[in-house]
Amino acid sequence: MNVSKLIGWTTGLFLGISTCVAVPNVFSDETKPDEQWSLSQQDQDLISVTNGDILGERSKDGVWEYHLYTTDGYIEMVNGELVWVFGYTHAKGSFKDVGEVKTKEDVEKLLEPVKVPSDPVHLFVGEKARITLHNTGMHCAAENSGINHVAHTIHFHGLDLTPAVDGVPSLPVDPVQENKSFTYEITPQYEGSFMGHCHVDSFNHILAGMYFPIIIHQDRSKTAYGYKYDRDYTLFFSELSSTANEQLQETGVVHGLQDWKADYYLINGRTFTDNLYHPLSVINDPRSRIVAYEDETVLLRFMAIGADHVFAIHPHGYHMEVVALDGRKLKSSYEKDTLCIASGERIDVLVKIPHFASQRKCLSCNLGAGITIMHDHNLRGMVSQGKYPMGALTIFDVRSKEKATKPDAPLTKEKPYNPLEH
Ligand SMILES: [Cu+2]
């Protein structure tokens, strides 16, 4: 089964399984029943456990294979600014090997546009993985910029690996030079939330965009650290400086690195904006808008990376049960409504959605029934490019099981959010 084929209707399948409610025709525009029924149980379990994220290919010897490519490009922010970034990406619709990628045309033809953070890599405990990093060079930097031709690695942050496959340059493996590749072979020992990032000139390369979530599953069930959950979201908090990135693009050197300052505070590469309909806002990203149904348990995997900002994650209306820190289950969980997360940390929490939550209005944000915000309470993280509230904020969007709706439908001007429908 071609993995990319699975993605389009994953949401529908996912909803059907997890709500245990027949929802005929709700997804009629995107489901393909014939193909759905041809899925093996194994495929269905895999889709369910990765929440629709693309998986690598599984080779004949049972090894997971991922091909990651480094390149540069632009990401668009809610204010219309195009910020030059570089990072990891992969083949269009898969993690397959696409062969030689040398030119800008090759990149555009063969690879997904670069994203910050790049797409999650899902692995399984005890199952070997070969992760090949291909350095395709920079394609949008100034001709004489020192950022051209730099090497990269993948450091598997939080995995207890031997240095040879852990991406610290020259300890003992040389970093991956332009037009070269290197294969990291790893077999995860522990489930949990981790991250990958480049370890060459780490300050510049990481902050320019070279990071992504790594999620390691114990098995094919929707459990983490022994806890069952109904839905899960990975929320990657990070800092970005468009000014520093521009200097890297133009010259390869950031002037006054000591004074590096973020001008964007991101969740999964986006900021919130007070235009609730903006398609590039955090809250209209299906990966970041926390959609759930009453009585469900939601697993949130928080991750953070940056120069010095500590995010203080604060949901309105819910306490969070902290179940794991840095990819390890806590001996006893504890509850928080304001949770600090610094660069490199991962914190996993469960949120139990009460039975009345779809009817509950958040008096502090007044966005509608079932909608409550979750934001950075270190308020600098709520300001991007000098504007508030443009920063790390997303929403819980809690619905009633009796009136199921498409969970990832963005707010649009044509069909504004109507709390009476939920
Ligand atoms: Cu790098």
CSV table of C-alpha atoms and ligand atoms in Angstrom, one decimal:
chain,number,residue,atom,x,y,z
A,1,MET,CA,0.0,0.0,0.0
A,2,ASN,CA,1.4,3.3,-1.0
A,3,VAL,CA,1.6,5.4,2.2
A,4,SER,CA,0.8,8.7,0.5
A,5,LYS,CA,-2.5,7.1,-0.6
A,6,LEU,CA,-3.5,6.5,2.9
A,7,ILE,CA,-3.2,10.0,4.1
A,8,GLY,CA,-6.2,11.7,2.5
A,9,TRP,CA,-8.8,9.8,4.3
A,10,THR,CA,-6.9,9.0,7.4
A,11,THR,CA,-8.8,11.6,9.4
A,12,GLY,CA,-12.1,10.0,8.5
A,13,LEU,CA,-10.9,6.5,9.5
A,14,PHE,CA,-9.4,7.9,12.6
A,15,LEU,CA,-12.6,9.6,13.6
A,16,GLY,CA,-14.7,6.5,12.9
A,17,ILE,CA,-12.5,4.4,15.1
A,18,SER,CA,-12.1,6.7,18.0
A,19,THR,CA,-15.6,8.0,18.3
A,20,CYS,CA,-17.3,4.6,17.8
A,21,VAL,CA,-20.1,6.4,16.2
A,22,ALA,CA,-21.3,5.8,12.6
A,23,VAL,CA,-20.8,9.0,10.7
A,24,PRO,CA,-22.1,8.2,7.2
A,25,ASN,CA,-21.4,10.8,4.5
A,26,VAL,CA,-19.5,13.2,6.7
A,27,PHE,CA,-16.4,12.5,4.8
A,28,SER,CA,-18.0,11.6,1.5
A,29,ASP,CA,-15.8,14.0,-0.4
A,30,GLU,CA,-12.6,12.4,0.7
A,31,THR,CA,-13.2,8.8,1.6
A,32,LYS,CA,-12.8,6.0,-0.8
A,33,PRO,CA,-14.6,3.0,0.6
A,34,ASP,CA,-13.2,0.4,-1.9
A,35,GLU,CA,-9.6,1.3,-0.9
A,36,GLN,CA,-10.5,1.6,2.8
A,37,TRP,CA,-11.7,-2.0,2.9
A,38,SER,CA,-8.5,-3.3,1.2
A,39,LEU,CA,-6.4,-2.1,4.2
A,40,SER,CA,-4.8,-4.8,6.3
A,41,GLN,CA,-5.3,-4.6,10.0
A,42,GLN,CA,-1.6,-3.8,10.3
A,43,ASP,CA,-2.0,-0.8,8.0
A,44,GLN,CA,-5.0,0.4,10.0
A,45,ASP,CA,-3.1,0.1,13.3
A,46,LEU,CA,-0.2,2.1,11.9
A,47,ILE,CA,-2.3,4.9,10.6
A,48,SER,CA,-4.1,5.1,13.9
A,49,VAL,CA,-1.0,5.3,15.9
A,50,THR,CA,0.8,8.0,13.9
A,51,ASN,CA,-2.4,10.1,13.7
A,52,GLY,CA,-2.1,10.3,9.9
A,53,ASP,CA,1.6,11.3,9.7
A,54,ILE,CA,3.5,9.6,6.9
A,55,LEU,CA,5.7,6.7,7.9
A,56,GLY,CA,8.9,5.6,6.3
A,57,GLU,CA,9.1,2.6,4.0
A,58,ARG,CA,9.6,-0.8,5.6
A,59,SER,CA,12.2,-2.8,3.7
A,60,LYS,CA,12.0,-6.6,3.2
A,61,ASP,CA,14.2,-7.2,6.2
A,62,GLY,CA,11.7,-5.4,8.4
A,63,VAL,CA,13.9,-2.2,8.8
A,64,TRP,CA,12.2,1.2,8.7
A,65,GLU,CA,13.8,3.4,6.1
A,66,TYR,CA,13.6,7.2,6.1
A,67,HIS,CA,15.4,9.5,3.7
A,68,LEU,CA,15.7,13.1,4.9
A,69,TYR,CA,17.1,15.8,2.7
A,70,THR,CA,18.5,19.1,3.8
A,71,THR,CA,17.6,22.2,1.8
A,72,ASP,CA,16.5,25.8,2.2
A,73,GLY,CA,13.4,27.7,1.2
A,74,TYR,CA,10.8,30.2,2.6
A,75,ILE,CA,8.0,29.8,5.0
A,76,GLU,CA,5.1,32.3,5.1
A,77,MET,CA,4.0,33.9,8.3
A,78,VAL,CA,0.6,35.2,9.2
A,79,ASN,CA,1.7,38.8,8.5
A,80,GLY,CA,2.7,37.8,4.9
A,81,GLU,CA,6.5,37.9,5.6
A,82,LEU,CA,8.4,35.2,3.8
A,83,VAL,CA,11.2,34.0,6.1
A,84,TRP,CA,14.2,32.2,4.6
A,85,VAL,CA,14.9,29.0,6.6
A,86,PHE,CA,16.8,25.8,6.1
A,87,GLY,CA,16.0,22.4,7.4
A,88,TYR,CA,15.1,18.9,6.7
A,89,THR,CA,12.5,17.7,4.2
A,90,HIS,CA,11.6,14.5,2.3
A,91,ALA,CA,10.2,13.2,-0.9
A,92,LYS,CA,6.8,14.4,-2.0
A,93,GLY,CA,4.2,12.3,-0.1
A,94,SER,CA,6.8,9.8,1.3
A,95,PHE,CA,10.2,9.3,2.9
A,96,LYS,CA,11.5,7.4,-0.1
A,97,ASP,CA,14.9,7.8,-1.7
A,98,VAL,CA,14.4,10.1,-4.7
A,99,GLY,CA,17.9,9.7,-6.2
A,100,GLU,CA,20.1,12.6,-7.0
A,101,VAL,CA,19.0,16.1,-5.8
A,102,LYS,CA,21.5,18.8,-6.7
A,103,THR,CA,19.7,21.8,-8.2
A,104,LYS,CA,16.9,24.0,-7.2
A,105,GLU,CA,14.8,22.4,-9.9
A,106,ASP,CA,15.5,19.0,-8.5
A,107,VAL,CA,14.4,20.2,-5.0
A,108,GLU,CA,11.2,21.7,-6.3
A,109,LYS,CA,10.4,18.7,-8.5
A,110,LEU,CA,11.2,15.9,-6.0
A,111,LEU,CA,10.9,17.2,-2.5
A,112,GLU,CA,8.3,18.7,-0.2
A,113,PRO,CA,8.9,22.4,0.5
A,114,VAL,CA,11.0,22.8,3.6
A,115,LYS,CA,9.0,23.3,6.9
A,116,VAL,CA,9.9,24.4,10.4
A,117,PRO,CA,9.8,22.0,12.2
A,118,SER,CA,10.0,19.3,9.6
A,119,ASP,CA,7.7,16.4,9.6
A,120,PRO,CA,7.8,14.0,12.5
A,121,VAL,CA,9.7,10.7,12.3
A,122,HIS,CA,7.8,7.8,13.9
A,123,LEU,CA,9.7,4.8,15.1
A,124,PHE,CA,8.9,1.7,17.1
A,125,VAL,CA,10.7,0.2,20.1
A,126,GLY,CA,12.9,-2.7,19.1
A,127,GLU,CA,12.4,-2.1,15.4
A,128,LYS,CA,15.6,-1.1,13.6
A,129,ALA,CA,15.6,2.0,11.5
A,130,ARG,CA,17.9,3.3,8.8
A,131,ILE,CA,17.7,7.1,8.5
A,132,THR,CA,19.6,8.5,5.6
A,133,LEU,CA,20.5,12.1,5.5
A,134,HIS,CA,21.2,13.7,2.1
A,135,ASN,CA,22.7,17.1,2.0
A,136,THR,CA,21.4,18.8,-1.1
A,137,GLY,CA,23.1,22.2,-0.4
A,138,MET,CA,21.5,25.6,-0.3
A,139,HIS,CA,19.5,26.9,-3.3
A,140,CYS,CA,18.2,30.3,-2.3
A,141,ALA,CA,21.2,31.8,-0.5
A,142,ALA,CA,23.3,34.6,-1.9
A,143,GLU,CA,26.0,33.3,-4.2
A,144,ASN,CA,28.9,34.4,-1.9
A,145,SER,CA,27.2,33.6,1.4
A,146,GLY,CA,29.2,31.5,3.7
A,147,ILE,CA,26.2,29.4,4.4
A,148,ASN,CA,26.5,27.7,1.0
A,149,HIS,CA,28.2,24.3,1.0
A,150,VAL,CA,27.9,23.8,4.8
A,151,ALA,CA,27.7,20.3,6.3
A,152,HIS,CA,24.9,18.9,8.4
A,153,THR,CA,24.0,16.0,10.7
A,154,ILE,CA,21.1,14.6,12.6
A,155,HIS,CA,21.5,14.5,16.4
A,156,PHE,CA,18.9,12.2,17.9
A,157,HIS,CA,18.2,14.3,21.0
A,158,GLY,CA,17.2,12.1,24.0
A,159,LEU,CA,17.9,8.8,22.4
A,160,ASP,CA,20.7,6.9,24.3
A,161,LEU,CA,22.9,6.2,21.3
A,162,THR,CA,26.5,5.5,20.6
A,163,PRO,CA,28.3,8.6,19.4
A,164,ALA,CA,29.0,7.1,16.0
A,165,VAL,CA,25.3,7.5,15.0
A,166,ASP,CA,24.4,10.4,17.2
A,167,GLY,CA,25.3,13.3,14.8
A,168,VAL,CA,27.9,15.2,16.8
A,169,PRO,CA,30.3,16.1,14.0
A,170,SER,CA,33.6,14.2,13.9
A,171,LEU,CA,32.8,12.2,17.1
A,172,PRO,CA,33.9,10.1,15.2
A,173,VAL,CA,31.8,10.4,12.1
A,174,ASP,CA,32.4,13.4,9.8
A,175,PRO,CA,29.3,15.6,9.1
A,176,VAL,CA,27.5,15.1,5.9
A,177,GLN,CA,28.9,17.4,3.2
A,178,GLU,CA,27.0,18.9,0.3
A,179,ASN,CA,25.9,16.2,-2.2
A,180,LYS,CA,26.9,13.4,0.2
A,181,SER,CA,24.7,11.2,2.4
A,182,PHE,CA,25.1,9.2,5.6
A,183,THR,CA,22.9,6.5,7.1
A,184,TYR,CA,22.2,6.4,10.8
A,185,GLU,CA,21.2,2.9,12.0
A,186,ILE,CA,19.3,2.9,15.2
A,187,THR,CA,17.1,0.6,17.2
A,188,PRO,CA,15.1,2.6,19.7
A,189,GLN,CA,15.0,1.1,23.2
A,190,TYR,CA,12.5,3.4,24.9
A,191,GLU,CA,9.1,4.8,23.8
A,192,GLY,CA,8.5,8.5,24.1
A,193,SER,CA,8.8,12.0,22.7
A,194,PHE,CA,12.2,13.0,21.3
A,195,MET,CA,13.6,15.3,18.7
A,196,GLY,CA,16.1,15.4,15.9
A,197,HIS,CA,18.3,18.4,15.1
A,198,CYS,CA,21.5,19.3,13.3
A,199,HIS,CA,24.6,19.5,15.4
A,200,VAL,CA,26.9,21.4,13.0
A,201,ASP,CA,27.3,25.1,14.1
A,202,SER,CA,24.3,24.3,16.3
A,203,PHE,CA,23.3,27.8,17.2
A,204,ASN,CA,22.9,28.9,13.6
A,205,HIS,CA,21.7,25.7,12.1
A,206,ILE,CA,19.1,24.8,14.7
A,207,LEU,CA,17.7,28.3,15.0
A,208,ALA,CA,17.5,28.6,11.2
A,209,GLY,CA,15.0,25.7,11.3
A,210,MET,CA,16.8,22.3,11.5
A,211,TYR,CA,14.7,20.4,13.9
A,212,PHE,CA,11.8,17.9,13.9
A,213,PRO,CA,9.9,15.6,16.4
A,214,ILE,CA,10.8,12.0,16.8
A,215,ILE,CA,8.0,9.9,18.3
A,216,ILE,CA,8.8,6.4,19.4
A,217,HIS,CA,5.9,4.1,20.0
A,218,GLN,CA,5.9,1.0,22.2
A,219,ASP,CA,3.5,-0.9,19.9
A,220,ARG,CA,0.6,-0.3,17.4
A,221,SER,CA,-1.9,0.8,20.1
A,222,LYS,CA,-2.9,4.3,21.1
A,223,THR,CA,-1.0,4.2,24.4
A,224,ALA,CA,2.0,6.2,25.7
A,225,TYR,CA,3.9,5.2,28.7
A,226,GLY,CA,1.1,2.7,29.5
A,227,TYR,CA,-1.6,5.4,29.4
A,228,LYS,CA,-4.4,5.0,26.9
A,229,TYR,CA,-5.4,8.1,24.9
A,230,ASP,CA,-8.0,8.9,22.2
A,231,ARG,CA,-6.1,11.6,20.3
A,232,ASP,CA,-2.7,13.0,20.3
A,233,TYR,CA,-1.1,16.2,19.2
A,234,THR,CA,2.6,17.1,19.0
A,235,LEU,CA,3.1,20.8,19.7
A,236,PHE,CA,6.6,22.0,19.0
A,237,PHE,CA,7.3,25.4,20.5
A,238,SER,CA,10.2,27.4,19.0
A,239,GLU,CA,11.9,30.7,18.4
A,240,LEU,CA,12.8,32.2,15.0
A,241,SER,CA,14.7,35.3,14.0
A,242,SER,CA,13.9,36.5,10.5
A,243,THR,CA,16.7,39.0,10.9
A,244,ALA,CA,19.4,36.5,11.8
A,245,ASN,CA,18.2,34.1,9.1
A,246,GLU,CA,18.4,36.9,6.5
A,247,GLN,CA,22.0,37.6,7.5
A,248,LEU,CA,22.8,33.9,7.1
A,249,GLN,CA,21.2,33.9,3.7
A,250,GLU,CA,23.1,37.0,2.6
A,251,THR,CA,26.5,36.6,4.2
A,252,GLY,CA,26.6,33.4,6.2
A,253,VAL,CA,27.4,35.3,9.4
A,254,VAL,CA,24.9,36.6,12.1
A,255,HIS,CA,26.2,40.0,13.3
A,256,GLY,CA,26.2,40.3,17.1
A,257,LEU,CA,25.2,36.8,17.8
A,258,GLN,CA,25.2,37.7,21.5
A,259,ASP,CA,22.1,39.9,20.8
A,260,TRP,CA,20.3,37.2,18.8
A,261,LYS,CA,16.6,37.8,19.4
A,262,ALA,CA,13.6,36.0,18.2
A,263,ASP,CA,11.0,38.0,16.3
A,264,TYR,CA,8.6,35.0,15.9
A,265,TYR,CA,7.4,32.6,18.7
A,266,LEU,CA,6.0,29.5,17.0
A,267,ILE,CA,3.9,26.5,17.6
A,268,ASN,CA,4.6,24.0,14.9
A,269,GLY,CA,6.1,26.7,12.8
A,270,ARG,CA,3.1,29.1,13.0
A,271,THR,CA,2.0,32.0,15.1
A,272,PHE,CA,-1.5,32.9,16.2
A,273,THR,CA,-3.1,36.1,15.0
A,274,ASP,CA,-6.2,38.0,15.9
A,275,ASN,CA,-7.7,37.2,12.5
A,276,LEU,CA,-9.4,33.9,13.5
A,277,TYR,CA,-9.9,33.0,9.9
A,278,HIS,CA,-6.3,33.3,8.8
A,279,PRO,CA,-5.4,30.0,7.1
A,280,LEU,CA,-1.7,30.3,8.3
A,281,SER,CA,-2.7,30.8,11.9
A,282,VAL,CA,-1.8,28.1,14.5
A,283,ILE,CA,-5.5,27.5,15.1
A,284,ASN,CA,-6.2,26.6,11.5
A,285,ASP,CA,-3.5,24.0,11.4
A,286,PRO,CA,-5.0,20.6,11.9
A,287,ARG,CA,-1.8,19.4,13.6
A,288,SER,CA,-2.0,22.3,16.2
A,289,ARG,CA,-5.7,23.0,16.8
A,290,ILE,CA,-6.6,20.6,19.6
A,291,VAL,CA,-9.8,19.0,18.5
A,292,ALA,CA,-11.4,16.5,20.8
A,293,TYR,CA,-14.7,15.1,21.9
A,294,GLU,CA,-16.2,15.2,25.4
A,295,ASP,CA,-15.0,12.4,27.7
A,296,GLU,CA,-11.9,11.7,25.6
A,297,THR,CA,-8.4,11.7,26.8
A,298,VAL,CA,-6.0,13.8,24.8
A,299,LEU,CA,-2.2,13.2,24.8
A,300,LEU,CA,-0.2,16.4,24.2
A,301,ARG,CA,3.5,16.0,23.4
A,302,PHE,CA,5.1,19.3,24.1
A,303,MET,CA,8.6,20.0,22.7
A,304,ALA,CA,10.7,23.2,22.6
A,305,ILE,CA,13.8,24.6,21.0
A,306,GLY,CA,15.3,28.0,20.9
A,307,ALA,CA,18.0,30.4,22.1
A,308,ASP,CA,16.8,31.3,25.6
A,309,HIS,CA,13.0,31.7,25.7
A,310,VAL,CA,11.2,29.5,28.2
A,311,PHE,CA,7.7,28.8,27.2
A,312,ALA,CA,5.1,28.7,30.0
A,313,ILE,CA,2.3,26.7,28.5
A,314,HIS,CA,-1.1,27.6,30.0
A,315,PRO,CA,-4.4,26.2,28.9
A,316,HIS,CA,-7.6,27.9,30.0
A,317,GLY,CA,-10.2,25.6,31.4
A,318,TYR,CA,-8.1,22.5,31.9
A,319,HIS,CA,-5.4,21.2,34.2
A,320,MET,CA,-2.9,18.9,32.5
A,321,GLU,CA,-1.6,15.7,34.0
A,322,VAL,CA,2.1,15.5,33.4
A,323,VAL,CA,2.9,11.8,32.8
A,324,ALA,CA,6.4,11.9,31.3
A,325,LEU,CA,9.4,14.2,31.1
A,326,ASP,CA,12.1,14.0,28.4
A,327,GLY,CA,10.8,10.7,27.1
A,328,ARG,CA,10.6,8.9,30.4
A,329,LYS,CA,7.5,8.0,32.4
A,330,LEU,CA,7.2,9.7,35.7
A,331,LYS,CA,6.9,7.4,38.7
A,332,SER,CA,3.9,9.4,39.8
A,333,SER,CA,2.1,11.9,37.6
A,334,TYR,CA,1.2,15.5,38.7
A,335,GLU,CA,-1.1,18.2,37.6
A,336,LYS,CA,-0.2,21.7,36.2
A,337,ASP,CA,-2.0,24.5,34.6
A,338,THR,CA,1.1,26.4,33.8
A,339,LEU,CA,4.0,24.3,32.5
A,340,CYS,CA,7.4,25.7,31.7
A,341,ILE,CA,9.4,24.1,28.9
A,342,ALA,CA,12.9,25.1,27.9
A,343,SER,CA,14.9,24.4,24.8
A,344,GLY,CA,15.5,20.6,24.3
A,345,GLU,CA,12.8,19.5,26.8
A,346,ARG,CA,9.9,17.3,26.0
A,347,ILE,CA,6.9,17.1,28.3
A,348,ASP,CA,4.0,14.7,27.8
A,349,VAL,CA,0.7,15.5,29.4
A,350,LEU,CA,-2.8,14.0,29.4
A,351,VAL,CA,-5.9,16.2,29.3
A,352,LYS,CA,-9.2,14.6,30.3
A,353,ILE,CA,-12.0,16.4,28.5
A,354,PRO,CA,-15.1,16.7,30.8
A,355,HIS,CA,-18.5,15.7,29.7
A,356,PHE,CA,-19.8,19.3,29.6
A,357,ALA,CA,-16.8,20.8,27.9
A,358,SER,CA,-18.4,21.3,24.5
A,359,GLN,CA,-21.0,23.6,26.1
A,360,ARG,CA,-18.5,25.5,28.2
A,361,LYS,CA,-17.6,29.0,27.2
A,362,CYS,CA,-14.2,30.5,28.0
A,363,LEU,CA,-15.0,33.8,29.6
A,364,SER,CA,-11.5,35.1,29.2
A,365,CYS,CA,-11.4,34.6,25.4
A,366,ASN,CA,-15.1,34.3,24.5
A,367,LEU,CA,-14.4,32.5,21.3
A,368,GLY,CA,-17.5,30.3,21.5
A,369,ALA,CA,-18.8,27.2,23.2
A,370,GLY,CA,-16.2,24.4,23.4
A,371,ILE,CA,-13.3,26.7,22.5
A,372,THR,CA,-10.7,27.6,25.0
A,373,ILE,CA,-7.2,29.0,24.4
A,374,MET,CA,-3.8,27.6,25.4
A,375,HIS,CA,-1.0,30.2,25.3
A,376,ASP,CA,2.5,31.1,26.4
A,377,HIS,CA,2.2,32.8,29.7
A,378,ASN,CA,5.8,34.2,29.4
A,379,LEU,CA,4.1,37.0,27.5
A,380,ARG,CA,7.1,37.8,25.3
A,381,GLY,CA,6.2,34.6,23.5
A,382,MET,CA,2.8,36.2,22.6
A,383,VAL,CA,4.5,39.0,20.6
A,384,SER,CA,6.0,38.5,17.1
A,385,GLN,CA,7.4,41.4,15.0
A,386,GLY,CA,6.2,43.7,17.8
A,387,LYS,CA,2.6,42.6,17.5
A,388,TYR,CA,0.3,41.1,20.2
A,389,PRO,CA,-1.3,38.6,20.3
A,390,MET,CA,0.9,37.1,17.5
A,391,GLY,CA,2.7,34.2,19.1
A,392,ALA,CA,2.5,30.8,20.7
A,393,LEU,CA,-1.2,30.3,21.2
A,394,THR,CA,-3.6,27.5,20.1
A,395,ILE,CA,-7.1,26.4,21.0
A,396,PHE,CA,-8.9,23.5,22.4
A,397,ASP,CA,-11.9,22.8,20.1
A,398,VAL,CA,-14.1,20.4,22.1
A,399,ARG,CA,-17.2,18.9,20.4
A,400,SER,CA,-20.1,16.7,21.3
A,401,LYS,CA,-20.0,13.1,20.2
A,402,GLU,CA,-23.7,13.2,19.4
A,403,LYS,CA,-23.0,15.8,16.7
A,404,ALA,CA,-19.8,14.7,15.1
A,405,THR,CA,-18.2,17.2,12.7
A,406,LYS,CA,-15.1,17.1,10.6
A,407,PRO,CA,-12.4,17.5,13.2
A,408,ASP,CA,-9.8,19.5,11.2
A,409,ALA,CA,-12.0,21.8,9.3
A,410,PRO,CA,-10.4,25.3,9.4
A,411,LEU,CA,-12.4,28.4,10.3
A,412,THR,CA,-13.3,30.2,7.1
A,413,LYS,CA,-15.0,33.4,6.2
A,414,GLU,CA,-17.6,31.4,4.2
A,415,LYS,CA,-18.5,29.2,7.1
A,416,PRO,CA,-17.6,31.0,10.3
A,417,TYR,CA,-17.5,29.1,13.6
A,418,ASN,CA,-21.0,28.7,14.9
A,419,PRO,CA,-21.1,27.4,18.5
A,420,LEU,CA,-24.8,26.3,18.0
A,421,GLU,CA,-23.7,23.7,15.5
A,422,HIS,CA,-21.6,21.9,18.1
B,1,CU,CU,23.4,21.7,9.9
